[in-house]
């Protein structure tokens, strides 16, 4: 969820127009990997040694690859088209079980990638066929839901872009996968978490990267309009992002178009969230745009963009809104309220699991910590009737923020006790300390759907549960 500044609110309505140039992507900007439709795409999870911090190769890195990206190190950007079938033959070349969860996609429950709840483990040497038709266009991502802290922490997190043929075409597109790594001075992995930090905001990484590079730089056409897709795939870090050297507008949050385009002042992007910007590059060749993370105090460069060529002289006023994805409108007059209290717990209920356990229970939803990977014998937080509207009354009684992610369905933000909110459609909401928020959900996708904090240490130490749609 994007906290709104006064500048955003006052100026959001002032941005509009139409821009749909067919200009090709600029040199140095790629469309990444074209998605498969009827023919399955081979996606492999594997282990490798890779240069991360720029000092020495790190062993035990985990990544994804396809036949179209065998030489790449970072997971490829997968692409599909809204309303068209997408098929993946996933093969596990790791030395431990894993799965693939398609984060933010409203697909069939059997394709959701959660062990015990929707599918079995994919054991080493085995495979699983994922087939679905994305109903929404936007920026999403894919990652494991097994031994999640280790596997995502070591690299298993890639962007998934669903395209709409009616989307405007800009002068370039850049995808940035933002994440930290916990590496020691010898460039090797250190312990993924500290218990005292897991019981607070989470354990932060030591090396910040974008697309697995420290402060990478990309060329983009001078004076051009660039679509920038940002993914916060980190297991802990909440980013406060701003631009230096250029102006931009926000066109989508968490894969869903915003109700009205708003200028970027500073955007808070928490683990699991995505942000789509359109920025205007400077007119002068060689001028640099810096993407900065200003949290907590000292700005940190995330990536740079360098203007190249003669100015295209585009205008942010020509950026059109993205077409809305088809969503069922919640009926608040008949809605059933579901209380969801986010709290700490001292109960030591964690269980050993083949899919990974941190050995602690620090967090809970409705005072019940999730014991491990299996929901059994836990009851769902709510049994929801298909087609009915529900209002999740989320209350955070802890001193820490929690990005709460709902699988398989979207919600519409209704209200907050602490801040002004827009009626955004999303799958992840950053609940601030002492905040009470109302999220309206239309139960339109049958199955058992996980609801959890996407600070993975919080997820793996109890702040997880599920709802059931029947």
C-alpha positions as a printed NumPy array, in Angstrom:
array([[  0.   ,   0.   ,   0.   ],
       [  1.373,   3.401,  -0.985],
       [  1.174,   6.054,   1.762],
       [ -0.04 ,   9.237,   0.132],
       [  1.634,  12.59 ,   0.568],
       [ -0.198,  15.885,   0.398],
       [  1.603,  16.612,  -2.879],
       [  0.372,  13.359,  -4.418],
       [ -3.232,  14.01 ,  -3.37 ],
       [ -3.303,  17.597,  -4.571],
       [ -1.722,  16.898,  -7.949],
       [ -3.085,  13.459,  -8.861],
       [ -6.018,  14.836, -10.806],
       [ -3.799,  17.197, -12.779],
       [ -2.054,  14.477, -14.772],
       [ -3.755,  13.024, -17.807],
       [ -3.761,  12.821, -21.591],
       [ -2.894,  10.141, -24.079],
       [  0.387,   8.718, -25.337],
       [  0.675,   5.567, -27.416],
       [  3.767,   5.877, -29.584],
       [  5.043,   2.721, -31.219],
       [  8.706,   3.575, -30.635],
       [ 10.927,   0.522, -30.193],
       [ 12.847,  -0.074, -26.988],
       [ 16.058,   1.869, -26.684],
       [ 19.449,   0.125, -26.831],
       [ 20.289,  -1.428, -23.487],
       [ 16.629,  -1.902, -22.554],
       [ 15.25 ,  -5.356, -23.177],
       [ 11.837,  -6.907, -23.088],
       [ 13.401,  -9.859, -21.241],
       [ 11.723, -13.201, -21.899],
       [  8.612, -13.589, -24.006],
       [  6.071, -15.762, -22.213],
       [  4.815, -19.073, -23.49 ],
       [  1.179, -19.616, -24.408],
       [  0.177, -23.098, -25.528],
       [  3.721, -24.532, -25.508],
       [  5.027, -25.08 , -21.959],
       [  8.016, -23.03 , -20.898],
       [ 10.742, -25.002, -19.109],
       [ 11.612, -23.281, -15.82 ],
       [ 14.347, -24.746, -13.637],
       [ 15.382, -23.918, -10.08 ],
       [ 19.086, -24.546,  -9.608],
       [ 22.106, -23.683,  -7.468],
       [ 25.106, -21.724,  -8.699],
       [ 28.077, -19.601,  -7.743],
       [ 27.594, -15.952,  -8.687],
       [ 29.207, -12.553,  -8.279],
       [ 26.861, -10.509,  -6.073],
       [ 28.836,  -7.931,  -4.065],
       [ 31.441,  -7.236,  -6.756],
       [ 34.265,  -8.572,  -4.587],
       [ 34.284, -12.355,  -4.912],
       [ 31.903, -15.105,  -6.11 ],
       [ 29.278, -16.248,  -3.605],
       [ 28.57 , -19.969,  -3.302],
       [ 25.148, -21.494,  -2.718],
       [ 23.174, -18.91 ,  -4.697],
       [ 19.778, -20.111,  -5.974],
       [ 18.15 , -18.939,  -9.175],
       [ 15.704, -19.777, -11.944],
       [ 16.545, -20.281, -15.606],
       [ 14.797, -21.146, -18.841],
       [ 15.994, -22.427, -22.196],
       [ 15.843, -18.815, -23.4  ],
       [ 17.977, -17.482, -20.541],
       [ 20.598, -20.159, -19.728],
       [ 23.453, -17.663, -19.499],
       [ 21.691, -15.223, -17.213],
       [ 22.399, -15.296, -13.496],
       [ 19.399, -13.471, -12.055],
       [ 15.945, -15.044, -12.563],
       [ 14.444, -14.048, -15.926],
       [ 11.477, -11.736, -16.309],
       [  8.705, -14.055, -17.45 ],
       [  5.994, -12.595, -19.678],
       [  2.458, -13.668, -20.455],
       [ -0.594, -12.036, -22.013],
       [ -3.838, -11.289, -20.281],
       [ -6.558, -13.766, -21.165],
       [ -4.186, -16.209, -22.905],
       [ -3.042, -19.607, -21.535],
       [  0.398, -19.727, -19.922],
       [  2.086, -23.071, -19.227],
       [  5.278, -23.845, -17.318],
       [  7.011, -27.168, -16.832],
       [  8.859, -26.535, -13.568],
       [ 11.81 , -28.779, -12.689],
       [ 13.608, -28.762,  -9.352],
       [ 17.387, -29.108,  -9.674],
       [ 18.014, -28.   ,  -6.088],
       [ 19.036, -30.333,  -3.283],
       [ 15.824, -29.661,  -1.332],
       [ 12.063, -29.498,  -2.008],
       [ 10.512, -26.359,  -3.415],
       [  7.425, -24.995,  -5.215],
       [  6.523, -21.942,  -7.314],
       [  3.971, -19.4  ,  -6.084],
       [  2.67 , -16.88 ,  -8.645],
       [  2.384, -13.835,  -6.41 ],
       [ -0.571, -11.543,  -7.112],
       [ -2.134, -13.7  ,  -9.814],
       [ -5.787, -14.67 ,  -9.401],
       [ -5.473, -18.217, -10.696],
       [ -6.879, -21.636,  -9.794],
       [ -6.1  , -22.827,  -6.27 ],
       [ -4.256, -25.92 ,  -7.532],
       [ -1.727, -23.652,  -9.274],
       [ -0.948, -21.456,  -6.23 ],
       [  2.199, -23.297,  -5.157],
       [  1.66 , -23.677,  -1.396],
       [  2.815, -27.044,   0.017],
       [  0.147, -29.069,   1.861],
       [ -2.518, -26.469,   1.132],
       [ -2.659, -26.532,  -2.686],
       [ -0.03 , -28.984,  -3.954],
       [  2.651, -31.453,  -2.813],
       [  6.31 , -30.564,  -2.553],
       [  8.348, -30.685,  -5.711],
       [ 11.181, -32.913,  -4.535],
       [ 14.731, -32.712,  -5.937],
       [ 14.761, -34.163,  -9.447],
       [ 10.962, -33.941,  -9.783],
       [  8.769, -31.514, -11.672],
       [  5.342, -29.901, -11.665],
       [  3.196, -28.498, -14.458],
       [  1.721, -25.036, -13.856],
       [ -0.949, -23.928, -16.317],
       [ -3.178, -20.89 , -15.934],
       [ -4.721, -17.97 , -17.81 ],
       [ -3.868, -14.617, -16.186],
       [ -7.014, -12.493, -15.787],
       [ -5.093,  -9.314, -14.956],
       [ -2.42 ,  -7.33 , -16.761],
       [  0.353,  -5.862, -14.639],
       [  3.574,  -6.482, -12.728],
       [  3.626,  -9.628, -10.577],
       [  6.304, -12.08 ,  -9.47 ],
       [  7.127, -15.724,  -8.801],
       [  8.932, -17.292,  -5.844],
       [  8.96 , -20.457,  -3.711],
       [  6.641, -21.144,  -0.782],
       [  8.907, -23.789,   0.736],
       [ 11.86 , -23.067,   3.045],
       [ 10.964, -19.548,   2.008],
       [ 13.447, -17.489,   4.001],
       [ 16.437, -19.434,   2.712],
       [ 15.258, -19.925,  -0.851],
       [ 14.099, -16.355,  -1.503],
       [ 17.031, -15.036,   0.55 ],
       [ 19.458, -16.894,  -1.712],
       [ 17.885, -15.621,  -4.919],
       [ 14.682, -17.45 ,  -5.904],
       [ 12.521, -14.474,  -6.858],
       [ 11.69 , -13.318, -10.387],
       [  9.369, -10.782, -11.99 ],
       [  6.288, -11.931, -13.909],
       [  4.793,  -9.413, -16.342],
       [  1.333,  -9.863, -17.822],
       [  0.87 ,  -7.681, -20.875],
       [ -2.297,  -6.185, -22.301],
       [ -2.212,  -5.567, -26.081],
       [ -4.076,  -2.322, -25.409],
       [ -1.419,  -0.981, -23.041],
       [  0.316,   2.207, -24.196],
       [  3.761,   1.696, -25.692],
       [  6.473,   3.909, -24.248],
       [  9.988,   4.749, -25.394],
       [ 11.48 ,   2.044, -23.209],
       [ 10.849,  -0.297, -20.318],
       [ 13.137,  -1.248, -17.441],
       [ 12.392,  -3.925, -14.835],
       [ 14.163,  -3.687, -11.469],
       [ 14.144,  -6.539,  -8.961],
       [ 15.146,  -4.978,  -5.624],
       [ 16.594,  -7.191,  -2.916],
       [ 19.267,  -7.547,  -0.238],
       [ 21.71 , -10.382,   0.388],
       [ 23.144, -11.504,   3.73 ],
       [ 26.792, -11.846,   2.82 ],
       [ 29.816, -11.62 ,   5.08 ],
       [ 33.13 ,  -9.896,   4.426],
       [ 34.31 , -12.931,   2.449],
       [ 31.308, -12.623,   0.096],
       [ 29.771, -15.852,   1.421],
       [ 26.326, -16.275,   2.981],
       [ 25.967, -15.694,   6.693],
       [ 23.031, -16.728,   8.903],
       [ 19.804, -15.678,   7.202],
       [ 18.222, -14.353,  10.393],
       [ 18.827, -13.425,  14.016],
       [ 16.099, -14.429,  16.466],
       [ 16.117, -11.072,  18.255],
       [ 15.593,  -9.303,  14.905],
       [ 12.964, -11.756,  13.669],
       [ 10.976, -10.814,  16.791],
       [ 11.17 ,  -7.161,  15.728],
       [ 11.29 ,  -5.649,  12.206],
       [ 13.283,  -8.543,  10.72 ],
       [ 16.932,  -9.208,   9.904],
       [ 18.294,  -6.93 ,   7.197],
       [ 20.704,  -7.897,   4.462],
       [ 24.239,  -6.58 ,   4.099],
       [ 24.392,  -6.03 ,   0.312],
       [ 21.678,  -4.141,  -1.588],
       [ 21.126,  -4.894,  -5.258],
       [ 18.861,  -4.229,  -8.22 ],
       [ 18.746,  -7.118, -10.685],
       [ 21.508,  -8.745,  -8.605],
       [ 23.855,  -5.808,  -9.223],
       [ 25.117,  -3.132,  -6.844],
       [ 23.984,   0.278,  -8.165],
       [ 23.525,  -0.795, -11.803],
       [ 23.197,   1.766, -14.586],
       [ 20.915,   1.56 , -17.625],
       [ 20.733,   3.701, -20.763],
       [ 17.407,   5.213, -21.803],
       [ 16.452,   7.673, -24.57 ],
       [ 16.887,  11.325, -23.649],
       [ 13.579,  13.122, -23.254],
       [ 11.742,   9.804, -23.518],
       [  8.998,   8.258, -21.433],
       [ 10.178,   5.064, -19.714],
       [  7.987,   2.503, -17.994],
       [  9.794,   1.435, -14.85 ],
       [  8.588,  -1.784, -13.216],
       [  9.823,  -2.122,  -9.626],
       [  9.579,  -5.277,  -7.518],
       [ 10.504,  -5.435,  -3.822],
       [ 11.471,  -9.101,  -3.586],
       [ 13.481,  -8.643,  -0.399],
       [ 12.54 , -10.775,   2.593],
       [ 12.692,  -7.845,   5.043],
       [ 13.439,  -4.377,   3.696],
       [ 10.739,  -1.734,   3.254],
       [ 11.857,   0.738,   0.576],
       [ 11.16 ,   4.485,   0.587],
       [ 11.785,   5.301,  -3.066],
       [ 12.217,   8.633,  -4.778],
       [ 13.877,   9.965,  -7.951],
       [ 16.66 ,  12.51 ,  -8.264],
       [ 17.126,  14.147, -11.659],
       [ 13.74 ,  13.368, -13.194],
       [ 10.025,  13.426, -12.573],
       [  7.706,  10.434, -12.755],
       [  4.088,   9.431, -12.307],
       [  2.658,   6.342, -10.646],
       [  0.456,   4.319, -13.006],
       [  0.031,   1.034, -11.092],
       [  0.549,  -0.427,  -7.632],
       [  0.783,  -4.178,  -7.039],
       [ -0.134,  -4.896, -10.643],
       [ -3.35 ,  -2.874, -10.566],
       [ -3.815,   0.527, -12.247],
       [ -4.249,   3.374,  -9.771],
       [ -7.659,   5.133,  -9.713],
       [ -5.965,   8.265, -11.057],
       [ -2.394,   8.871, -12.139],
       [ -0.384,  10.637,  -9.448],
       [  3.049,  12.29 ,  -9.469],
       [  5.756,  10.436,  -7.604],
       [  6.902,  12.213,  -4.477],
       [  8.106,   9.323,  -2.354],
       [  6.676,   5.811,  -2.493],
       [  6.837,   3.201,   0.245],
       [  7.218,  -0.264,  -1.259],
       [  7.286,  -3.207,   1.173],
       [  8.3  ,  -6.844,   0.609],
       [  6.044,  -8.446,  -1.989],
       [  4.834,  -5.165,  -3.474],
       [  5.313,  -3.749,  -6.969],
       [  5.297,  -0.214,  -8.298],
       [  4.874,   0.855, -11.94 ],
       [  6.186,   4.311, -12.849],
       [  6.429,   6.286, -16.045],
       [  9.376,   8.654, -15.838],
       [ 10.563,  11.307, -18.234],
       [ 14.278,  11.148, -18.96 ],
       [ 16.313,  14.38 , -18.984],
       [ 16.795,  16.1  , -22.357],
       [ 20.595,  16.338, -22.18 ],
       [ 22.592,  13.329, -23.316],
       [ 24.633,  11.925, -20.439],
       [ 22.36 ,  13.323, -17.748],
       [ 21.71 ,  10.813, -14.967],
       [ 18.582,   9.881, -13.053],
       [ 19.152,   8.306,  -9.637],
       [ 16.624,   5.98 ,  -8.009],
       [ 17.146,   6.322,  -4.27 ],
       [ 16.009,   4.516,  -1.148],
       [ 15.787,   7.12 ,   1.608],
       [ 14.836,   4.736,   4.425],
       [ 15.738,   5.156,   7.184],
       [ 17.762,   8.375,   6.814],
       [ 20.81 ,   8.381,   4.521],
       [ 19.79 ,   8.034,   0.837],
       [ 21.086,   4.877,  -0.818],
       [ 21.4  ,   4.611,  -4.592],
       [ 19.342,   1.732,  -5.957],
       [ 20.037,   2.201,  -9.689],
       [ 20.888,   4.894, -12.24 ],
       [ 19.475,   5.722, -15.654],
       [ 21.605,   7.604, -18.207],
       [ 20.062,   9.682, -20.988],
       [ 21.336,   8.822, -24.482],
       [ 20.707,  10.287, -27.934],
       [ 18.821,  13.364, -29.074],
       [ 15.867,  14.371, -26.916],
       [ 12.515,  12.857, -27.86 ],
       [ 10.847,  15.784, -26.067],
       [  8.041,  13.722, -24.53 ],
       [  5.742,  15.076, -21.837],
       [  4.466,  13.427, -18.662],
       [  1.193,  15.173, -19.386],
       [  0.75 ,  12.729, -22.288],
       [  0.761,   9.615, -20.083],
       [ -2.658,   7.926, -20.175],
       [ -4.172,   5.833, -17.396],
       [ -3.826,   2.078, -17.766],
       [ -6.984,   0.137, -18.486],
       [ -8.517,  -1.29 , -15.312],
       [ -8.42 ,  -5.037, -14.825],
       [-11.81 ,  -6.751, -14.51 ],
       [-12.71 ,  -6.836, -10.817],
       [-15.911,  -7.74 ,  -8.984],
       [-17.107,  -4.647,  -7.137],
       [-17.612,  -5.318,  -3.408],
       [-21.134,  -4.869,  -2.045],
       [-20.514,  -3.222,   1.308],
       [-24.222,  -3.144,   2.159],
       [-24.264,  -6.942,   2.528],
       [-20.646,  -7.477,   3.606],
       [-19.651,  -9.798,   6.436],
       [-16.907,  -8.479,   8.7  ],
       [-13.876, -10.642,   9.504],
       [-11.705,  -9.522,  12.468],
       [ -7.974, -10.044,  11.919],
       [ -5.684,  -9.022,  14.766],
       [ -1.938,  -8.949,  14.084],
       [ -0.08 ,  -9.546,  17.325],
       [  3.011, -10.943,  18.969],
       [  3.025, -14.261,  20.764],
       [  5.274, -16.034,  23.26 ],
       [  3.949, -19.47 ,  22.378],
       [  6.676, -21.865,  21.25 ],
       [  4.548, -23.726,  18.711],
       [  6.936, -23.961,  15.779],
       [  7.423, -27.444,  14.368],
       [ 10.229, -29.006,  12.373],
       [  9.414, -29.27 ,   8.708],
       [ 11.021, -30.612,   5.562],
       [ 10.071, -27.247,   4.08 ],
       [ 11.982, -25.254,   6.69 ],
       [ 11.279, -23.905,  10.173],
       [ 12.968, -21.09 ,  12.068],
       [ 12.2  , -22.809,  15.361],
       [ 10.336, -19.885,  16.933],
       [  6.808, -18.5  ,  17.187],
       [  7.013, -14.73 ,  17.617],
       [  3.907, -13.609,  15.71 ],
       [  0.244, -14.514,  15.362],
       [ -3.026, -13.721,  13.582],
       [ -6.05 , -13.68 ,  15.887],
       [ -3.726, -14.842,  18.678],
       [ -2.906, -18.119,  16.87 ],
       [  0.628, -18.629,  15.491],
       [  0.894, -20.79 ,  12.385],
       [  2.789, -23.884,  13.584],
       [  4.676, -24.682,  10.377],
       [  3.876, -25.399,   6.757],
       [  0.741, -27.512,   7.225],
       [ -2.605, -25.929,   8.096],
       [ -3.829, -29.159,   9.655],
       [ -5.352, -29.179,  12.263],
       [ -5.925, -25.403,  12.081],
       [ -9.281, -24.059,  11.005],
       [ -9.392, -21.24 ,   8.443],
       [ -9.629, -17.665,   9.653],
       [-12.946, -17.467,   7.83 ],
       [-15.088, -19.679,   5.624],
       [-16.306, -17.417,   2.858],
       [-19.236, -18.066,   0.546],
       [-18.391, -17.737,  -3.109],
       [-19.593, -14.456,  -4.575],
       [-20.183, -12.78 ,  -1.202],
       [-18.39 ,  -9.639,  -0.003],
       [-16.303,  -9.649,   3.166],
       [-14.54 ,  -6.836,   4.989],
       [-11.251,  -7.754,   6.633],
       [-10.871,  -5.585,   9.742],
       [ -7.106,  -5.694,  10.14 ],
       [ -5.768,  -4.342,  13.412],
       [ -2.033,  -4.133,  14.044],
       [ -1.413,  -4.092,  17.8  ],
       [  2.371,  -4.46 ,  17.387],
       [  5.039,  -1.718,  17.166],
       [  6.161,  -2.972,  13.74 ],
       [  4.797,  -2.716,  10.193],
       [  3.45 ,  -5.825,   8.455],
       [  2.905,  -6.133,   4.685],
       [ -0.091,  -8.497,   4.617],
       [ -0.49 , -10.496,   1.403],
       [ -3.611, -12.382,   0.309],
       [ -3.254, -15.228,  -2.187],
       [ -5.671, -15.865,  -5.044],
       [ -7.863, -12.782,  -4.67 ],
       [ -7.605,  -9.013,  -4.529],
       [ -9.027,  -6.581,  -2.021],
       [-10.161,  -2.987,  -2.238],
       [ -8.888,  -0.559,   0.383],
       [-11.839,   1.017,   2.222],
       [-10.452,   2.938,   5.173],
       [ -7.578,   3.431,   7.599],
       [ -7.525,   4.793,  11.126],
       [ -4.216,   6.594,  10.632],
       [ -3.984,   7.949,   7.081],
       [ -5.77 ,   9.043,   3.952],
       [ -6.221,   6.14 ,   1.522],
       [ -7.353,   5.797,  -2.069],
       [ -9.72 ,   2.963,  -3.096],
       [ -6.813,   0.93 ,  -4.454],
       [ -7.197,  -2.668,  -5.622],
       [ -4.271,  -4.765,  -4.409],
       [ -3.043,  -8.077,  -3.014],
       [ -0.658,  -6.635,  -0.382],
       [ -1.239,  -3.914,   2.229],
       [  1.436,  -2.496,   4.513],
       [ -0.289,  -2.264,   7.914],
       [  1.456,   0.348,  10.043],
       [  1.907,   0.077,  13.836],
       [ -1.366,   0.67 ,  15.694],
       [ -3.255,   1.   ,  12.4  ],
       [ -6.762,  -0.328,  11.831],
       [ -7.631,  -0.856,   8.181],
       [-10.647,  -2.175,   6.301],
       [-10.097,  -4.242,   3.164],
       [-13.102,  -5.387,   1.103],
       [-12.798,  -8.809,  -0.547],
       [-15.187, -10.427,  -3.007],
       [-14.818, -14.183,  -2.445],
       [-14.75 , -15.088,  -6.142],
       [-12.04 , -17.772,  -6.233],
       [-12.775, -21.12 ,  -4.536],
       [-10.15 , -22.864,  -2.425],
       [ -7.903, -22.392,   0.587],
       [ -5.92 , -19.161,   0.284],
       [ -2.964, -18.144,   2.435],
       [ -2.963, -14.777,   4.215],
       [  0.42 , -13.829,   5.659],
       [  2.962, -11.148,   6.422],
       [  5.514, -10.855,   3.608],
       [  8.369, -10.028,   5.953],
       [  9.382, -13.653,   5.673],
       [ 10.732, -13.989,   9.218],
       [  7.303, -12.881,  10.477],
       [  5.593, -15.328,   8.123],
       [  7.82 , -18.216,   9.207],
       [  7.435, -17.439,  12.926],
       [  3.643, -17.431,  13.065],
       [  2.032, -14.527,  11.154],
       [  0.368, -16.808,   8.632],
       [ -3.043, -18.364,   8.239],
       [ -5.606, -19.005,   5.498],
       [ -9.166, -18.33 ,   4.438],
       [-11.478, -20.773,   2.682],
       [-13.813, -19.916,  -0.195],
       [-16.593, -22.463,  -0.782]])
